[in-house]
Amino acid sequence: MDWYFPTELKEVPPLLKKEGLAPHGGGTGLLRTGLSRLKGLVDLSGLHLDAIEENNGSIILGSSSTYSMICRTLMQKDPGSILPKALSMSASTPLRNRITLGGSIASFPIWSDLMGPLIALGSQVNLLKETETKHPVEYISGNRELLKGSLITGIEYKKEWPLSWYHRHTRVAFDYPLFTLTILLKIEAGRIADSRIVVIGTRNRFTRIYELETLLAGRSADSPDPVDLMEKMPELEFPERKTASSGQLNCLLKVWLRRGIREITGGERT
Ligand SMILES: Cc1cc2nc3c(=O)[nH]c(=O)nc-3n(C[C@H](O)[C@H](O)[C@H](O)COP(=O)(O)OP(=O)(O)OC[C@H]3O[C@@H](n4cnc5c(N)ncnc54)[C@H](O)[C@@H]3O)c2cc1C
């Protein structure tokens, strides 16, 4: 196995063009999936891609930022942000100190705590191949061939969602989630003006529940219980798991959706 240690971004595209070379972020995913198909790894730590900045109402995160760095920095720069809520619950402390943003977008495991928040926030991903391009993370997640031979250099999102709620559905705290649920809401003059609802862990890895977002628009934020909306919710397709069928996961999802919408609009937990 050959290792490469670029210190400038321009060195990376020619390396990633070579067969069998892949970027190395935190290494936690690479170790899990195995290295036998690879000839070499491109270590990203010398590229200084771990800055987390605020610019003109947007948050810009470098791709080598770890889950821990994102939690620590966003508590200051974007208090109330969905990202620290979600990432602080994932994996374990030593793993959160290693797992990077870039490696987590590129690998997008079905248990990801990162991707729901990033999709809901409408984040843009910066890619470097021959040239630099920018794509919505939701688009990249459905068109993963775009990532082949590309380096993710960072992401950017607008700080425009003050209300956020996150649920990670596990059997025990230290477990991969069976699904995660991200809810973002904007309330104006007592009514729900806009929302984003994203589930990770469905058959296509993620589902944004557009139907529910539409049903919520214009609804009074004081409505005590969104139980009526659950009847209109489409059934999502989850992969069959040993521990839970798709039907069971749909039932659990509806329970957590009701709780989430109640809590984010100021209601008490049921
Ligand atoms: C025991 C365990 C439990 C975990 N639990 C959770 C959890 O609960 N929630 C959660 O969200 N995550 C969890 N993870 C992390 C997750 O499964 C992945 O391992 C992690 O997201 C990969 O990130 P990384 O930085 O380590 O990537 P790497 O292992 O370095 O890379 C993964 C893939 O991405 C590519 N890559 C890396 N960086 C870039 C880049 N900048 N641009 C393009 N491609 C790149 C690599 O070539 C490789 O193909 C867990 C991991 C372990 C080992």
Coordinates of C-alpha atoms and ligand atoms in Angstrom, one line a residue:
M1 CA 0.0 0.0 0.0
D2 CA 1.5 3.4 -1.1
W3 CA 0.7 6.5 0.9
Y4 CA 0.7 10.0 -0.6
F5 CA 0.9 13.2 1.5
P6 CA -0.1 16.2 -0.6
T7 CA 0.2 19.7 0.9
E8 CA -1.5 21.6 -1.9
L9 CA -4.9 21.0 -3.4
K10 CA -3.6 21.0 -7.0
E11 CA -1.6 17.8 -6.2
V12 CA -4.8 15.9 -5.5
P13 CA -6.7 15.6 -8.8
P14 CA -3.8 13.9 -10.7
L15 CA -3.4 11.4 -7.8
L16 CA -7.2 10.6 -7.8
K17 CA -7.0 9.9 -11.5
K18 CA -4.7 7.0 -10.9
E19 CA -6.4 3.6 -10.6
G20 CA -6.7 2.3 -7.1
L21 CA -5.9 5.5 -5.2
A22 CA -8.5 6.9 -2.7
P23 CA -8.6 9.8 -0.2
H24 CA -8.1 9.0 3.4
G25 CA -10.1 11.2 5.8
G26 CA -10.6 9.7 9.3
G27 CA -10.0 6.1 8.1
T28 CA -12.9 4.7 10.0
G29 CA -14.9 3.7 6.9
L30 CA -11.9 2.5 5.0
L31 CA -11.0 0.1 7.8
R32 CA -14.5 -1.2 7.9
T33 CA -14.9 -1.8 4.1
G34 CA -11.4 -3.2 3.7
L35 CA -8.3 -2.0 1.8
S36 CA -7.7 -5.0 -0.5
R37 CA -9.2 -3.2 -3.6
L38 CA -6.9 -0.2 -3.1
K39 CA -3.3 0.4 -4.3
G40 CA -2.7 3.5 -2.3
L41 CA -4.2 6.2 0.0
V42 CA -4.1 10.0 -0.3
D43 CA -3.8 11.4 3.2
L44 CA -5.7 14.7 3.4
S45 CA -4.4 15.9 6.7
G46 CA -1.7 18.2 5.2
L47 CA -4.2 20.1 3.1
H48 CA -5.6 22.2 6.0
L49 CA -9.2 21.5 5.1
D50 CA -10.4 21.6 8.7
A51 CA -11.5 25.3 8.9
I52 CA -15.0 26.1 10.1
E53 CA -16.0 29.6 9.2
E54 CA -19.0 31.9 9.1
N55 CA -19.4 34.3 6.1
N56 CA -22.4 36.5 5.3
G57 CA -24.9 34.3 7.2
S58 CA -23.5 31.0 5.8
I59 CA -21.5 28.4 7.6
I60 CA -18.6 26.9 5.7
L61 CA -17.1 23.6 6.9
G62 CA -13.9 22.1 5.6
S63 CA -14.0 18.5 4.7
S64 CA -11.4 17.4 7.2
S65 CA -13.4 18.8 10.1
T66 CA -14.2 15.9 12.5
Y67 CA -17.6 15.3 14.1
S68 CA -16.1 16.6 17.4
M69 CA -14.7 19.8 15.8
I70 CA -18.1 20.5 14.2
C71 CA -19.9 20.1 17.5
R72 CA -17.5 22.3 19.5
T73 CA -17.3 25.1 16.9
L74 CA -21.0 25.2 15.9
M75 CA -22.1 25.5 19.5
Q76 CA -20.5 29.0 19.3
K77 CA -21.1 30.0 15.7
D78 CA -24.5 28.5 15.1
P79 CA -26.1 27.8 18.5
G80 CA -29.3 25.7 18.1
S81 CA -27.9 24.2 14.9
I82 CA -29.1 20.7 14.1
L83 CA -25.6 19.4 13.4
P84 CA -24.2 19.4 17.0
K85 CA -27.5 17.9 18.2
A86 CA -27.1 15.0 15.7
L87 CA -23.4 14.5 15.7
S88 CA -22.9 14.6 19.5
M89 CA -25.1 11.4 19.7
S90 CA -23.2 9.4 17.1
A91 CA -20.7 6.6 17.6
S92 CA -18.3 7.2 20.6
T93 CA -16.0 10.0 21.7
P94 CA -12.8 8.4 20.1
L95 CA -14.6 7.8 16.9
R96 CA -16.1 11.4 16.8
N97 CA -12.5 12.6 17.1
R98 CA -11.6 10.8 13.9
I99 CA -14.7 10.7 11.6
T100 CA -14.5 13.5 9.0
L101 CA -17.2 15.4 7.1
G102 CA -15.7 14.5 3.7
G103 CA -15.4 10.8 4.4
S104 CA -18.9 10.7 5.8
I105 CA -20.4 12.3 2.8
A106 CA -18.4 10.1 0.4
S107 CA -19.4 6.9 2.2
F108 CA -22.9 7.9 3.3
P109 CA -23.6 4.8 5.5
I110 CA -27.3 3.9 6.1
W111 CA -26.7 4.8 9.8
S112 CA -25.3 8.2 9.1
D113 CA -26.0 10.9 11.7
L114 CA -24.6 13.6 9.3
M115 CA -26.5 13.2 6.1
G116 CA -30.1 13.9 7.4
P117 CA -29.1 17.3 8.8
L118 CA -27.0 18.2 5.8
I119 CA -29.8 17.3 3.4
A120 CA -32.4 19.2 5.5
L121 CA -30.2 22.3 5.7
G122 CA -29.9 22.4 1.9
S123 CA -26.1 22.2 2.1
Q124 CA -24.0 22.6 -1.0
V125 CA -21.0 20.3 -1.4
N126 CA -17.7 21.6 -3.0
L127 CA -16.0 19.1 -5.2
L128 CA -12.6 19.2 -6.8
K129 CA -11.9 17.1 -9.9
E130 CA -10.3 18.9 -13.0
T131 CA -12.2 22.0 -11.9
E132 CA -14.1 23.0 -8.7
T133 CA -17.9 22.5 -8.8
K134 CA -20.7 22.9 -6.2
H135 CA -23.8 20.7 -5.9
P136 CA -26.6 20.3 -3.5
V137 CA -25.9 17.4 -1.1
E138 CA -29.3 16.0 -1.8
Y139 CA -28.4 15.8 -5.5
I140 CA -25.0 14.2 -4.9
S141 CA -26.6 11.6 -2.5
G142 CA -28.8 10.4 -5.4
N143 CA -26.1 10.7 -8.0
R144 CA -23.1 9.2 -6.3
E145 CA -21.2 8.6 -9.6
L146 CA -20.3 12.4 -9.4
L147 CA -18.0 11.5 -6.5
K148 CA -15.8 9.1 -8.4
G149 CA -12.3 10.5 -8.7
S150 CA -13.4 13.7 -6.9
L151 CA -12.2 15.3 -3.7
I152 CA -14.9 16.7 -1.4
T153 CA -13.3 19.9 -0.1
G154 CA -16.1 21.2 2.1
I155 CA -19.8 22.1 2.4
E156 CA -21.7 25.3 2.9
Y157 CA -25.2 26.0 4.3
K158 CA -27.2 29.1 5.2
K159 CA -28.0 29.8 8.8
E160 CA -31.7 30.1 8.3
W161 CA -33.3 27.3 10.4
P162 CA -33.6 28.4 14.0
L163 CA -35.9 25.5 15.0
S164 CA -34.5 22.0 14.8
W165 CA -35.2 18.5 16.2
Y166 CA -33.4 15.2 15.8
H167 CA -34.1 11.6 16.7
R168 CA -31.8 8.7 16.4
H169 CA -33.7 5.4 16.6
T170 CA -31.5 2.8 18.2
R171 CA -32.2 -0.3 20.4
V172 CA -29.5 0.7 22.9
A173 CA -27.6 4.0 23.0
F174 CA -24.4 2.7 21.6
D175 CA -25.8 1.2 18.4
Y176 CA -26.1 2.0 14.7
P177 CA -29.5 3.8 14.3
L178 CA -32.2 1.9 12.5
F179 CA -33.3 5.3 11.2
T180 CA -32.7 8.9 12.0
L181 CA -35.3 11.7 11.7
T182 CA -34.4 15.4 11.1
I183 CA -37.0 18.1 11.4
L184 CA -36.4 21.8 10.6
L185 CA -39.1 24.4 11.0
K186 CA -39.7 28.1 10.4
I187 CA -42.6 29.7 12.2
E188 CA -43.9 33.1 11.1
A189 CA -46.9 34.9 12.8
G190 CA -47.9 31.7 14.7
R191 CA -48.0 29.6 11.5
I192 CA -45.6 27.1 10.1
A193 CA -44.0 28.9 7.1
D194 CA -41.6 26.2 5.9
S195 CA -40.2 22.8 7.0
R196 CA -37.7 20.1 6.0
I197 CA -38.2 16.5 7.1
V198 CA -35.6 13.9 6.2
V199 CA -35.4 10.3 7.2
I200 CA -32.1 8.4 6.8
G201 CA -32.1 4.6 6.7
T202 CA -34.8 4.0 4.1
R203 CA -34.2 1.6 1.1
N204 CA -32.7 4.5 -1.0
R205 CA -30.6 5.6 2.1
F206 CA -32.7 8.7 2.5
T207 CA -36.2 10.1 2.0
R208 CA -37.2 13.7 2.2
I209 CA -40.9 13.6 3.1
Y210 CA -42.1 16.3 0.8
E211 CA -45.8 15.3 1.3
L212 CA -45.6 16.1 5.0
E213 CA -43.7 19.4 4.4
T214 CA -46.5 20.5 2.1
L215 CA -49.2 19.4 4.6
L216 CA -47.4 21.4 7.4
A217 CA -47.2 24.6 5.4
G218 CA -49.6 27.2 6.8
R219 CA -50.7 25.1 9.7
S220 CA -51.1 26.8 13.1
A221 CA -48.0 26.3 15.2
D222 CA -50.3 26.0 18.2
S223 CA -52.1 22.9 16.8
P224 CA -51.8 20.5 19.8
D225 CA -51.2 17.2 18.0
P226 CA -50.4 16.5 14.4
V227 CA -52.1 13.0 14.7
D228 CA -54.3 13.8 11.7
L229 CA -51.3 14.3 9.5
M230 CA -49.9 10.9 10.3
E231 CA -52.9 9.3 8.5
K232 CA -51.9 11.1 5.3
M233 CA -48.2 10.2 5.6
P234 CA -46.9 8.0 2.7
E235 CA -45.5 4.6 3.7
L236 CA -41.7 4.7 3.4
E237 CA -39.7 1.7 2.2
F238 CA -37.2 0.5 4.7
P239 CA -34.9 -2.4 4.1
E240 CA -36.0 -5.6 5.9
R241 CA -33.8 -5.9 9.0
K242 CA -33.4 -8.8 11.4
T243 CA -34.6 -6.7 14.2
A244 CA -37.5 -4.8 12.6
S245 CA -39.7 -5.1 9.4
S246 CA -40.4 -2.1 7.2
G247 CA -43.9 -2.0 8.6
Q248 CA -42.7 -1.8 12.2
L249 CA -40.2 1.0 11.3
N250 CA -43.0 3.0 9.6
C251 CA -45.1 2.7 12.8
L252 CA -42.2 3.9 14.9
L253 CA -41.4 6.7 12.5
K254 CA -44.9 8.0 12.8
V255 CA -44.7 8.0 16.6
W256 CA -41.4 10.0 16.5
L257 CA -42.8 12.4 13.8
R258 CA -45.7 13.3 16.0
R259 CA -43.4 13.8 19.0
G260 CA -41.0 15.8 17.0
I261 CA -43.6 18.1 15.5
R262 CA -45.2 18.6 18.9
E263 CA -41.9 19.3 20.6
I264 CA -40.4 21.6 18.0
T265 CA -43.6 23.8 18.1
G266 CA -43.3 24.0 21.8
G267 CA -45.6 21.2 22.9
E268 CA -44.7 18.7 25.7
R269 CA -43.4 15.2 25.0
T270 CA -46.2 12.6 24.8
Ligands
LIG1 C1 -17.9 1.3 15.2 C2 -18.3 2.5 14.4 C3 -19.5 3.1 14.6 C4 -19.9 4.2 13.9 N1 -21.1 4.8 14.2 C5 -21.5 5.9 13.5 C6 -22.8 6.5 13.8 O1 -23.5 6.1 14.7 N2 -23.1 7.6 13.1 C7 -22.4 8.1 12.1 O2 -22.7 9.1 11.4 N3 -21.2 7.5 11.7 C8 -20.8 6.4 12.4 N4 -19.6 5.8 12.1 C9 -18.8 6.4 11.0 C10 -19.1 5.9 9.6 O3 -19.6 4.6 9.6 C11 -18.0 6.0 8.6 O4 -16.9 5.2 9.1 C12 -17.4 7.5 8.6 O5 -18.5 8.3 8.2 C13 -16.4 7.6 7.5 O6 -15.7 8.8 7.7 P1 -14.1 8.9 7.7 O7 -13.7 10.3 7.8 O8 -13.5 8.0 8.7 O9 -13.8 8.4 6.2 P2 -12.7 7.4 5.5 O10 -12.7 6.1 6.2 O11 -11.4 8.1 5.6 O12 -13.2 7.3 4.1 C14 -14.4 6.7 3.7 C15 -14.6 6.8 2.2 O13 -14.7 8.2 1.8 C16 -13.6 8.5 0.9 N5 -13.2 9.9 1.3 C17 -12.7 10.2 2.5 N6 -12.5 11.6 2.5 C18 -12.9 12.0 1.3 C19 -13.0 13.3 0.7 N7 -12.6 14.5 1.4 N8 -13.4 13.4 -0.6 C20 -13.8 12.3 -1.2 N9 -13.8 11.1 -0.7 C21 -13.3 10.9 0.5 C22 -12.5 7.4 1.1 O14 -11.7 7.2 0.0 C23 -13.4 6.2 1.4 O15 -13.9 5.7 0.3 C24 -19.1 4.7 12.8 C25 -17.9 4.1 12.5 C26 -17.5 3.0 13.3 C27 -16.2 2.4 12.9

